[in-house]
CSV table of C-alpha atoms in Angstrom, one decimal:
chain,number,residue,atom,x,y,z
A,1,MET,CA,0.1,0.3,0.4
A,2,ARG,CA,3.0,2.5,1.4
A,3,SER,CA,5.0,1.9,-2.3
A,4,ARG,CA,1.2,2.7,-4.2
A,5,ILE,CA,1.2,5.9,-1.8
A,6,ALA,CA,4.5,6.6,-3.6
A,7,VAL,CA,4.2,6.3,-6.8
A,8,ALA,CA,0.7,8.2,-6.7
A,9,ALA,CA,2.4,11.2,-5.0
A,10,VAL,CA,5.2,10.9,-7.4
A,11,ALA,CA,2.5,11.0,-10.4
A,12,ALA,CA,0.9,13.5,-8.5
A,13,VAL,CA,3.9,15.7,-8.3
A,14,LEU,CA,4.9,14.9,-12.4
A,15,THR,CA,1.8,16.1,-13.4
A,16,GLY,CA,1.1,19.5,-11.4
A,17,VAL,CA,2.3,22.5,-13.1
A,18,THR,CA,2.0,25.4,-10.7
A,19,ALA,CA,0.9,28.3,-11.1
A,20,ALA,CA,3.9,30.8,-11.5
A,21,CYS,CA,4.7,28.3,-15.0
A,22,THR,CA,1.5,29.2,-16.2
A,23,SER,CA,1.0,32.6,-18.7
A,24,GLY,CA,-2.1,33.4,-20.3
A,25,ASP,CA,-4.6,31.5,-22.4
A,26,LEU,CA,-3.8,28.0,-24.2
A,27,SER,CA,-4.8,29.8,-27.6
A,28,THR,CA,-2.1,32.7,-27.0
A,29,ARG,CA,1.4,32.6,-28.6
A,30,ARG,CA,4.3,34.8,-28.5
A,31,GLU,CA,7.3,34.6,-30.6
A,32,ALA,CA,10.3,33.0,-28.7
A,33,ALA,CA,14.4,33.5,-29.7
A,34,SER,CA,15.7,30.9,-31.6
A,35,SER,CA,17.5,27.8,-29.9
A,36,PRO,CA,19.4,24.6,-31.5
A,37,PRO,CA,17.2,21.6,-33.1
A,38,PRO,CA,15.1,19.0,-31.4
A,39,ALA,CA,17.2,15.6,-31.0
A,40,ALA,CA,15.9,12.6,-32.8
A,41,SER,CA,16.3,9.9,-30.7
A,42,ALA,CA,17.1,10.0,-26.6
A,43,THR,CA,17.9,7.2,-24.2
A,44,VAL,CA,17.1,7.7,-20.6
A,45,ARG,CA,19.6,6.2,-17.9
A,46,CYS,CA,18.4,4.0,-15.1
A,47,ASP,CA,20.2,6.2,-12.5
A,48,GLU,CA,18.1,9.5,-13.7
A,49,ALA,CA,15.4,8.0,-12.3
A,50,ILE,CA,12.9,10.2,-10.2
A,51,GLY,CA,11.5,7.5,-7.7
A,52,GLY,CA,9.0,4.6,-8.4
A,53,GLY,CA,6.9,1.4,-6.9
A,54,GLN,CA,5.3,-1.3,-6.6
A,55,ALA,CA,2.1,-0.4,-9.2
A,56,PRO,CA,1.0,3.0,-11.0
A,57,SER,CA,-2.1,5.1,-9.7
A,58,ASP,CA,-5.5,3.8,-10.8
A,59,ASP,CA,-5.7,7.2,-13.4
A,60,LEU,CA,-2.9,5.3,-15.5
A,61,GLN,CA,-3.0,3.1,-18.2
A,62,VAL,CA,-0.9,0.4,-18.6
A,63,VAL,CA,0.5,-0.3,-22.0
A,64,GLY,CA,1.7,-3.5,-23.3
A,65,ASP,CA,2.2,-4.5,-19.9
A,66,ALA,CA,5.2,-2.0,-19.4
A,67,VAL,CA,4.6,1.2,-19.5
A,68,ALA,CA,1.9,3.5,-17.6
A,69,LEU,CA,0.5,7.0,-19.1
A,70,PRO,CA,-2.2,9.2,-18.6
A,71,THR,CA,-4.1,7.8,-22.0
A,72,SER,CA,-7.8,8.7,-23.6
A,73,LYS,CA,-8.6,5.5,-21.8
A,74,SER,CA,-7.5,5.8,-18.9
A,75,ARG,CA,-9.4,7.9,-15.8
A,76,ALA,CA,-7.1,10.9,-16.1
A,77,GLN,CA,-7.7,14.1,-17.6
A,78,ALA,CA,-6.3,16.2,-20.1
A,79,LEU,CA,-2.4,17.1,-19.1
A,80,GLN,CA,-2.5,21.0,-17.6
A,81,ALA,CA,0.4,22.7,-20.7
A,82,ALA,CA,2.2,25.9,-19.9
A,83,GLU,CA,3.3,28.0,-22.6
A,84,ALA,CA,6.8,27.1,-23.8
A,85,GLU,CA,9.6,27.7,-26.2
A,86,LEU,CA,9.3,24.8,-29.2
A,87,PRO,CA,12.6,22.9,-30.0
A,88,GLY,CA,14.1,25.0,-33.1
A,89,GLY,CA,12.3,28.3,-31.7
A,90,GLY,CA,8.9,29.6,-31.5
A,91,SER,CA,6.4,29.5,-28.9
A,92,GLY,CA,4.0,26.3,-27.8
A,93,TRP,CA,2.8,24.5,-24.8
A,94,PHE,CA,4.6,21.6,-22.4
A,95,ALA,CA,2.5,19.7,-20.2
A,96,LYS,CA,4.5,17.8,-17.4
A,97,GLN,CA,4.1,13.8,-16.8
A,98,GLY,CA,6.4,11.8,-15.6
A,99,LEU,CA,7.1,8.3,-17.4
A,100,LEU,CA,6.5,5.7,-15.3
A,101,VAL,CA,8.2,2.3,-16.8
A,102,ARG,CA,8.1,-1.4,-15.6
A,103,ARG,CA,11.6,-2.7,-14.5
A,104,GLY,CA,13.0,-5.1,-16.8
A,105,ARG,CA,11.8,-3.7,-20.1
A,106,HIS,CA,13.4,-2.3,-22.7
A,107,VAL,CA,11.1,0.8,-24.1
A,108,GLU,CA,10.3,3.2,-27.3
A,109,VAL,CA,8.0,6.0,-26.9
A,110,THR,CA,7.6,7.4,-30.6
A,111,VAL,CA,5.9,10.0,-32.6
A,112,PRO,CA,3.7,9.7,-35.2
A,113,GLU,CA,6.1,10.3,-38.3
A,114,GLY,CA,3.0,12.9,-39.7
A,115,LEU,CA,3.6,15.0,-35.7
A,116,THR,CA,7.3,15.3,-36.0
A,117,GLY,CA,8.0,18.7,-36.0
A,118,ARG,CA,4.4,19.8,-34.2
A,119,LEU,CA,5.2,17.5,-31.3
A,120,TRP,CA,8.2,16.0,-29.0
A,121,LEU,CA,8.8,13.8,-26.6
A,122,VAL,CA,11.4,14.7,-23.4
A,123,TRP,CA,11.4,12.6,-20.3
A,124,GLY,CA,15.3,12.1,-18.0
A,125,SER,CA,18.0,14.8,-16.6
A,126,PRO,CA,18.3,16.4,-18.4
A,127,GLY,CA,16.4,15.6,-21.4
A,128,SER,CA,16.1,16.3,-24.9
A,129,PRO,CA,13.5,17.5,-27.1
A,130,GLY,CA,13.2,14.5,-30.0
A,131,ALA,CA,10.8,12.1,-31.9
A,132,ARG,CA,11.8,9.1,-30.0
A,133,VAL,CA,12.9,8.1,-26.3
A,134,VAL,CA,14.2,4.8,-24.9
A,135,VAL,CA,14.5,3.2,-22.2
A,136,ASP,CA,16.7,0.3,-21.7
A,137,ARG,CA,16.1,-2.1,-18.9
A,138,CYS,CA,16.4,-1.0,-16.0
A,139,GLU,CA,17.2,-4.4,-13.4
A,140,SER,CA,17.4,-2.4,-9.9
A,141,GLY,CA,14.8,-0.3,-7.9
A,142,ASP,CA,10.7,-0.6,-7.7
A,143,GLU,CA,8.3,-2.5,-9.8
A,144,TRP,CA,8.0,0.6,-11.9
A,145,ILE,CA,10.5,3.4,-12.0
A,146,ALA,CA,9.7,7.1,-12.5
A,147,PHE,CA,11.6,9.3,-14.8
A,148,ALA,CA,10.8,13.4,-15.1
A,149,GLY,CA,9.6,15.1,-18.5
A,150,GLY,CA,6.8,15.6,-20.4
A,151,TYR,CA,4.9,16.5,-23.9
A,152,ILE,CA,6.1,19.5,-26.0
A,153,VAL,CA,3.5,20.8,-28.5
A,154,ARG,CA,3.0,23.0,-31.2
A,155,GLU,CA,-1.0,23.3,-30.6
A,156,ALA,CA,-2.7,21.9,-27.2
A,157,GLY,CA,-4.6,19.0,-28.8
A,158,CYS,CA,-5.2,14.9,-28.2
A,159,LEU,CA,-2.5,13.9,-29.7
A,160,PRO,CA,-1.4,10.1,-30.3
A,161,ILE,CA,2.1,8.8,-29.2
A,162,ARG,CA,3.3,5.0,-30.1
A,163,VAL,CA,4.9,2.7,-27.2
A,164,ARG,CA,7.6,-0.6,-28.4
A,165,VAL,CA,7.8,-3.1,-25.4
A,166,ASP,CA,10.5,-5.4,-25.9
A,167,GLY,CA,10.9,-4.8,-29.3
A,168,GLY,CA,7.1,-6.2,-29.7
A,169,GLY,CA,4.2,-4.8,-32.0
A,170,VAL,CA,3.3,-1.0,-31.1
A,171,HIS,CA,0.6,0.0,-29.4
A,172,GLU,CA,-0.9,3.7,-30.4
A,173,VAL,CA,-2.2,5.5,-27.8
A,174,LEU,CA,-4.1,9.5,-27.4
A,175,ILE,CA,-2.7,11.8,-25.0
A,176,GLY,CA,-5.0,15.0,-24.2
A,177,VAL,CA,-1.6,17.7,-23.8
A,178,GLY,CA,-3.8,20.3,-22.8
A,179,ALA,CA,-7.3,19.4,-24.5
A,180,PRO,CA,-9.3,16.7,-24.0
A,181,CYS,CA,-9.3,13.4,-25.6
A,182,ARG,CA,-12.8,11.9,-26.4
A,183,GLY,CA,-14.2,11.7,-23.1
A,184,GLN,CA,-11.9,12.7,-21.2
A,185,LYS,CA,-11.9,15.8,-18.3
A,186,PRO,CA,-10.7,19.3,-19.4
A,187,ALA,CA,-6.8,19.7,-17.9
A,188,PRO,CA,-7.4,22.1,-14.4
A,189,ARG,CA,-7.2,25.6,-15.1
A,190,VAL,CA,-4.5,27.9,-12.5
């Protein structure tokens, strides 16, 4: 029970975006300074974990028996997004959401080809925004391992991401980033 509470606490911390981070309505746009181009792929090292526990919280969907995400099929509400600079420059949105991965599993999370340049994944410390994130078989620690990060988007919406576990088939799930997917509650406003 205590481990489940610890994972729920980590998930709550990872999904929260404080009022100080939010600046305006989701429809607001501003120009931002140029920054380096995003990485195409990033590997998250096991020593970058920020915690873990024995089971993910009930508001996350377990995908491929190895990744817990706030999908449109879970009881999670849409992720709250704060205005942020896009990789490569410009204005977009960042939704803070940790990645929970089952111990001992090789996980790849990717952006569908049609969304590259509009959706970036970033987990780890320090994370590098990109279209693909890999977590390779963390063998020690809790049953579920948490990594800090989230999603960067050009525009808020219900967006697909793809998950592959241990080289198996691809699972595509929908994540509400700043806007709900069908059947999801909207993100809280601050």
